[in-house]
Coordinates of C-alpha atoms in Angstrom, one line a residue:
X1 CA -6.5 -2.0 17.2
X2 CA -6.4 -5.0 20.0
X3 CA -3.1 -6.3 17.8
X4 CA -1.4 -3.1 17.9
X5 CA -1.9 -2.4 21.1
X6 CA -0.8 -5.8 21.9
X7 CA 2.9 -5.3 20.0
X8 CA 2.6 -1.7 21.6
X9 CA 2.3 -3.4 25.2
X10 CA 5.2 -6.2 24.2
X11 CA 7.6 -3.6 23.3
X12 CA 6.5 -1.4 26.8
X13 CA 7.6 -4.2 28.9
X14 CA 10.8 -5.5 27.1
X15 CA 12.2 -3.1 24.8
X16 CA 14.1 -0.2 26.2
X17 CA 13.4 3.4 24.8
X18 CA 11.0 2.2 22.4
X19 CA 8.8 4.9 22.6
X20 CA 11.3 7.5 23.4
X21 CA 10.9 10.4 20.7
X22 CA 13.6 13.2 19.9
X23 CA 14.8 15.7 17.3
X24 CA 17.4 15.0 15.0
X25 CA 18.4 16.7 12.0
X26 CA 15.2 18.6 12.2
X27 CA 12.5 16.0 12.5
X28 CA 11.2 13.8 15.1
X29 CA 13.0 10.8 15.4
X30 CA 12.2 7.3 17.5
X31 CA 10.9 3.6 16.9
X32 CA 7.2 5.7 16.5
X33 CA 7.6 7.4 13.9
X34 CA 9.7 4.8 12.3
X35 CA 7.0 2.5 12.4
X36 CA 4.9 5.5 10.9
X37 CA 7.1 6.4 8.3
X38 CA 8.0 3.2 7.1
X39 CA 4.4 1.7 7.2
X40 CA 3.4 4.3 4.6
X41 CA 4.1 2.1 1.2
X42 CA 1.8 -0.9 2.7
X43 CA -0.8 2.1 4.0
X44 CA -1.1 3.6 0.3
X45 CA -1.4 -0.2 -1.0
X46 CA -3.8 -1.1 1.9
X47 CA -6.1 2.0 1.2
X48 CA -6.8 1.3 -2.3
X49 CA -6.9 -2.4 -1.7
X50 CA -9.9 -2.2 0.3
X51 CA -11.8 -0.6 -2.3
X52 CA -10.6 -3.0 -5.1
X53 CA -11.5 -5.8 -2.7
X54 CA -15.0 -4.3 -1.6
X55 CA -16.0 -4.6 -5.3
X56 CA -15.8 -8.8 -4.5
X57 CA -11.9 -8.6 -6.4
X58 CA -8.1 -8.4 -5.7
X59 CA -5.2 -6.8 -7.1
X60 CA -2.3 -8.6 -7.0
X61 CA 0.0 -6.3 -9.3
X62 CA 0.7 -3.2 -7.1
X63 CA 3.8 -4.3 -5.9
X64 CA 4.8 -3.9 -10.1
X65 CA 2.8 -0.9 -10.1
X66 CA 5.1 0.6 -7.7
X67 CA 8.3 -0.7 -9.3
X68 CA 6.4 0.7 -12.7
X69 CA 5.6 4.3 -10.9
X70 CA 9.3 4.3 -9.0
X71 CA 11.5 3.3 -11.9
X72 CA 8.9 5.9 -14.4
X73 CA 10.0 8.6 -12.1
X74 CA 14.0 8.0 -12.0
X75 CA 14.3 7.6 -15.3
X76 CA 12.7 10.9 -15.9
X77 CA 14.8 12.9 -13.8
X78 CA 18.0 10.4 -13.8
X79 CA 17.8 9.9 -17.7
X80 CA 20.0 6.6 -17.9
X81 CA 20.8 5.9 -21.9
X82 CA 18.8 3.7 -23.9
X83 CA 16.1 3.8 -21.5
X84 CA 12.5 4.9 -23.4
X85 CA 11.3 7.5 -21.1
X86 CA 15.2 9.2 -22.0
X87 CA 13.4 9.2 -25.6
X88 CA 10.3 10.8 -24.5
X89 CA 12.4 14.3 -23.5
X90 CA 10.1 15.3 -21.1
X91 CA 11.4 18.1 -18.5
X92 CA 13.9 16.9 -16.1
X93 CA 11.7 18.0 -12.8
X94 CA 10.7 16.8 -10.1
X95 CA 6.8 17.6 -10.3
X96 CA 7.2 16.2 -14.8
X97 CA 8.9 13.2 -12.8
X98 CA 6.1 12.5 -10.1
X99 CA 3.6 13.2 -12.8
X100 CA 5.0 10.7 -15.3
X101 CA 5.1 8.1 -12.8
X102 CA 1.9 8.6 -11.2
X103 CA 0.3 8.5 -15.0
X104 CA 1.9 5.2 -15.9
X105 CA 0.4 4.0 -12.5
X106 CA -3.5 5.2 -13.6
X107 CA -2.2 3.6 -16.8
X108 CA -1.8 0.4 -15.4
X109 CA -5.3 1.0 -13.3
X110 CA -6.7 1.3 -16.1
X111 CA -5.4 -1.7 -17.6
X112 CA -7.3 -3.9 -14.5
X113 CA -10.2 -2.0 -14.9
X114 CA -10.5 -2.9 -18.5
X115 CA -9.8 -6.9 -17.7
X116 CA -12.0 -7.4 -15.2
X117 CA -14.3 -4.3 -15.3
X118 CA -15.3 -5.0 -19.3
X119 CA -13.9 -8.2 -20.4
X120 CA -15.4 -9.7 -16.8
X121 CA -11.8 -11.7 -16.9
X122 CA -11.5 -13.2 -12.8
X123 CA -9.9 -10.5 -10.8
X124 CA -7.3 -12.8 -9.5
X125 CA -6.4 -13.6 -13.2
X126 CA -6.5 -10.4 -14.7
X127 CA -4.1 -8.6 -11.7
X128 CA -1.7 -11.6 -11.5
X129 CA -1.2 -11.1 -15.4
X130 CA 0.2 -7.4 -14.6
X131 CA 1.6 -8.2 -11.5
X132 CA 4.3 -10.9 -13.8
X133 CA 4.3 -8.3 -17.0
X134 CA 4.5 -5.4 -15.1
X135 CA 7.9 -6.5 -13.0
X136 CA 9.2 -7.2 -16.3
X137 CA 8.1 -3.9 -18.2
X138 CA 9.9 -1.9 -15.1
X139 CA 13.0 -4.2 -15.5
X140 CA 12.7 -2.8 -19.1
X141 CA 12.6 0.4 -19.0
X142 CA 15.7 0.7 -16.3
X143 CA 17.6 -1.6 -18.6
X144 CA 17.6 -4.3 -15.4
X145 CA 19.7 -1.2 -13.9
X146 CA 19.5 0.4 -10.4
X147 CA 18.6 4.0 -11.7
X148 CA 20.4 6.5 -9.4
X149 CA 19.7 9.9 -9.2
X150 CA 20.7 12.9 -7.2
X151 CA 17.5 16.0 -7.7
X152 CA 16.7 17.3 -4.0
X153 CA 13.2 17.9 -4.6
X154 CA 12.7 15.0 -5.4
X155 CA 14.7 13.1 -3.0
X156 CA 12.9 15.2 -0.3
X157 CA 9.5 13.7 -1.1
X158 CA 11.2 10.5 0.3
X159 CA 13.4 11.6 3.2
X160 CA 12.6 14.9 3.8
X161 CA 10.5 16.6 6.8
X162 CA 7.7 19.5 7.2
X163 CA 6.8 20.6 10.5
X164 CA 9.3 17.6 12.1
X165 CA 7.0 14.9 10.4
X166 CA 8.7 12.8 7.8
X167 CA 7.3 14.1 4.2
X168 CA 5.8 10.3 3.2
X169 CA 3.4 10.3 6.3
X170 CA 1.9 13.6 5.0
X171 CA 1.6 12.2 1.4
X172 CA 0.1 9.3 3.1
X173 CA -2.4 11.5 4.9
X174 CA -3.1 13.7 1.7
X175 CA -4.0 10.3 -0.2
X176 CA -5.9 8.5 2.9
X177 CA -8.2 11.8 3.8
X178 CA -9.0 11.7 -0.2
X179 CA -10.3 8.2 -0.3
X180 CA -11.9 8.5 2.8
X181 CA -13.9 12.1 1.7
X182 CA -15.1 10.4 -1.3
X183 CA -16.2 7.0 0.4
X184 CA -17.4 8.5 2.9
X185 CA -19.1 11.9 2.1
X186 CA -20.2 11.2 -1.3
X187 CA -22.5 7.9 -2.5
X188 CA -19.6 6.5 -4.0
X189 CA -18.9 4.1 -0.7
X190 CA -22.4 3.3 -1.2
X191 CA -22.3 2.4 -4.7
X192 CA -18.6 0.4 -3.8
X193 CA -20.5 -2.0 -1.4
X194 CA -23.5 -2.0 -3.6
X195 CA -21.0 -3.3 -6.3
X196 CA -19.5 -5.8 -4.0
X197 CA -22.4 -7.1 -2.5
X198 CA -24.2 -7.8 -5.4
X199 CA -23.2 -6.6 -8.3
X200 CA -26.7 -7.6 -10.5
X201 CA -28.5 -6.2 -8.4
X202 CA -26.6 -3.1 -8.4
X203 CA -26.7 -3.1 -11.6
X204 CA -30.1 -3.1 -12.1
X205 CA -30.8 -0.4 -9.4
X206 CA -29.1 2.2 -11.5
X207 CA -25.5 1.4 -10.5
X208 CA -22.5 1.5 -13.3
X209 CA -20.7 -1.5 -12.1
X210 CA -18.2 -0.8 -14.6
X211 CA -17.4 2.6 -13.6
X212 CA -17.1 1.9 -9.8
X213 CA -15.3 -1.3 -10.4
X214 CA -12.5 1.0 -12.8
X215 CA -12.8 3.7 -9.9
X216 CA -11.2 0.9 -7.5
X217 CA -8.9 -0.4 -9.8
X218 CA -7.9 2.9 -10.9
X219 CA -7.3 4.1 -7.3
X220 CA -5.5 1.4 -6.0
X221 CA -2.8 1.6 -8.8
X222 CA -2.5 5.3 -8.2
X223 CA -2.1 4.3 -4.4
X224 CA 0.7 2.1 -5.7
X225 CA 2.4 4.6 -8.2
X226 CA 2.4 7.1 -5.0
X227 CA 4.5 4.8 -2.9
X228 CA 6.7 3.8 -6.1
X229 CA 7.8 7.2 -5.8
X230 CA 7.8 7.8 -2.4
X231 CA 9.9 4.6 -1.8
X232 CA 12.4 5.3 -4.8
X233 CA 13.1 8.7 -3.4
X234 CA 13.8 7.6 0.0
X235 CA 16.7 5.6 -1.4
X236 CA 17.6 8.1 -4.4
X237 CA 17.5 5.1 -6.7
X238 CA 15.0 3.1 -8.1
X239 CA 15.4 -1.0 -7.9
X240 CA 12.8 -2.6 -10.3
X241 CA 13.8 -6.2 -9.1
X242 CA 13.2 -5.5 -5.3
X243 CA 10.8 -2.4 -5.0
X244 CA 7.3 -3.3 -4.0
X245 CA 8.5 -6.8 -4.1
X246 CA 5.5 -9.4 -2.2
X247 CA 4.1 -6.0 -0.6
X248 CA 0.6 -6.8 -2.4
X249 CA 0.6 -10.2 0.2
X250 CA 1.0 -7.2 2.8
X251 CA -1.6 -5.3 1.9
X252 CA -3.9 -7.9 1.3
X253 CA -3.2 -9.0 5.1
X254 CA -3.4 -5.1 6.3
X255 CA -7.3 -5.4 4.6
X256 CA -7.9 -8.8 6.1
X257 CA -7.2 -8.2 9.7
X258 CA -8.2 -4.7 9.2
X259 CA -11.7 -6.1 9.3
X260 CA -13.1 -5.9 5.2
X261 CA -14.4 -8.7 4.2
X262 CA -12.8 -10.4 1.2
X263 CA -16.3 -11.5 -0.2
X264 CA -16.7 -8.3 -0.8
X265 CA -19.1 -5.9 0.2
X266 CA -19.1 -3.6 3.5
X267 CA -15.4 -2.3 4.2
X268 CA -13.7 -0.4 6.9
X269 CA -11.0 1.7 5.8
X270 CA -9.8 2.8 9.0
X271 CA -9.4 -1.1 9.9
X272 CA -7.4 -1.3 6.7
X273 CA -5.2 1.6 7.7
X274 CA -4.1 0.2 11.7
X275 CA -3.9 -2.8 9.8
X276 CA -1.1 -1.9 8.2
X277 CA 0.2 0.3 11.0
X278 CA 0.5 -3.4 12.7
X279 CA 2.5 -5.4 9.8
X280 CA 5.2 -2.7 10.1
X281 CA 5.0 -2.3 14.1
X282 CA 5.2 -6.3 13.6
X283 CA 8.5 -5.9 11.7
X284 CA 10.2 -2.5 13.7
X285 CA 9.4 -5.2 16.7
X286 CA 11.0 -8.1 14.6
X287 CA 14.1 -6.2 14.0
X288 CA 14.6 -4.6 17.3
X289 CA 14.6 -7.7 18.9
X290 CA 17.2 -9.0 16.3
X291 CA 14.8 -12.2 14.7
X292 CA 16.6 -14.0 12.3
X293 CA 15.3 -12.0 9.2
X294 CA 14.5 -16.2 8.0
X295 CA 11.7 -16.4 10.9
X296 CA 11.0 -12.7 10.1
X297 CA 7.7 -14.0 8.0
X298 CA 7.1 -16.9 10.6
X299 CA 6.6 -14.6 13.0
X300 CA 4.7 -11.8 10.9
X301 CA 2.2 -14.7 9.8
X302 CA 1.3 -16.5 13.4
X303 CA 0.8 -12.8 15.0
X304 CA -1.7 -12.0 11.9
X305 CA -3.3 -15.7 12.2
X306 CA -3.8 -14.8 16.0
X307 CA -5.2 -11.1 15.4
X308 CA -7.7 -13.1 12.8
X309 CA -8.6 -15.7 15.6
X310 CA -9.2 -13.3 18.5
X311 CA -11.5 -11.3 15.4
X312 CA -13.6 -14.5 15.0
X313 CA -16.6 -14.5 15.7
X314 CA -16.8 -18.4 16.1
X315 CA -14.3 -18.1 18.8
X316 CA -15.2 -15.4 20.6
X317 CA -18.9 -17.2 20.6
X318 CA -17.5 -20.2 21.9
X319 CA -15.1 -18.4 24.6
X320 CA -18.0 -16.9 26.1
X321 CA -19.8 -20.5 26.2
X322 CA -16.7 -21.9 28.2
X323 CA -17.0 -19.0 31.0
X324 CA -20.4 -19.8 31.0

């Protein structure tokens, strides 16, 4: 919160109109709710990040699990020749092509959960393997093509508006309240930090390890085949090469300074989500200013390294000492 207040603050004093908000073309438009909209691939990443890392592992594939989910979804409705999903003839709509993609998503959950969850194979391991394999499997099945494609319903998931709000930040909403009412108002959170504090002991107390671990896993990726879709839509193509490309090294960062732990363990959710809120604010502020997009991850990584100083507890401890 401190951080994004901080860039909120920055922009107050030296960036005209940046908080000016108007109508156009029937939803609200302004640096705001750029930041929001844009900020909600890294958000559906974050969310499901913190679970995966409050079981004491990582995911490092999502970014390929959204180029999987994205280019799953095009080729469905787009149906490019020689392509596999062409093959499959499944129903050339939008909610056969969100389905598809979001199912190859859980499919690659799945995947993770099965490596590390059952095979115990290290979590940073078992995700990079997908992460390299998965880029290549979603090259694949576009033919190394960008897949265009023209359906409105589908294009509206990604650019469209209800009620003046951009449709993603709803999706993102929809997704976030999910996670949060079954971390928060059911044991599963318990059972999550159980799993990531200890996961013998857990174990032994009555806790399936396996299953909570594969809830995580299987969560995350379906976080990631959500903004696959969303971010192919907003575009009306989907780019296998560049889509969710080093996004996972975002979200990782959104959980980090977001407060979680990355032993493991207790997690905070609603840390994870402003701190994702804060790497795009970071980057609307990057590009309003007109950075060099070369010092673009310069500056990105010395404001998070700062947000993760003020945040320890080391400093703050001896801060105090000096006033003393």
């Amino acid at each position: 919160m401190l951080g994004i207040l901080l860039v909120l603050g920055f922009n107050l004093l030296l960036t005209p109109d940046f908080f000016s908000i108007g109508i156009q073309d029937g939803r609200l438009f302004g640096s705001l709710i750029d930041i929001l909209n844009r900020a909600v691939p890294v958000l559906l990443l974050a969310a499901g990040m913190t679970l995966v890392i409050a079981t004491g592992g990582v995911d490092l594939s999502v970014g390929a699990v959204m180029a999987i989910g994205g280019a799953v979804a095009a080729c469905v409705i787009a149906r490019p020749e020689g392509s596999l999903i062409t093959s499959l003839h499944l129903p050339q709509t939008m909610p056969a092509a969100v389905l598809a993609g979001l199912a190859a998503a859980v499919l690659c959950g799945l995947w993770n959960a099965l490596l590390v969850g059952r095979f115990k194979i290290q979590p940073i391991v078992a995700t990079l393997l997908l992460m390299v394999a998965g880029r290549g499997a979603a090259q694949l099945l576009t033919s190394g093509q960008i897949i265009n494609f023209d359906n409105p319903s589908l294009i509206a998931l990604g650019s469209g508006a209800s009620l003046l709000v951009p449709n993603p930040v709803w999706i993102a909403l929809g997704f976030v309240g999910l996670v949060i009412l079954l971390v928060r108002r059911t044991a599963l959170g318990l059972m999550v930090e159980a799993t990531g504090s200890n996961e013998t002991a857990a174990r032994i107390a009555g806790v399936s390890t396996r299953q909570i671990i594969g809830f995580a896993y299987v969560a995350c990726a379906l976080g990631a085949g959500i903004a696959g879709v969303v971010a192919a839509a907003d575009i009306k193509a989907a780019d296998a090469n560049a889509s969710g490309l080093y996004l996972e090294l975002d979200a990782i960062l959104s959980v980090a300074i977001g407060g979680t732990s990355l032993a493991g363990g207790r997690f905070n959710l609603a840390g994870s989500i402003l701190g994702a809120l804060l790497m795009q604010a970071l980057t609307t502020t990057i590009n309003t200013r007109g950075v060099s997009a070369d010092l673009t991850y310069v500056v990105k990584a010395l404001v998070v390294v700062a947000v993760c100083l003020l945040q320890s507890p080391e400093l703050r401890g001896k801060l105090k000492g000096a006033r003393a």
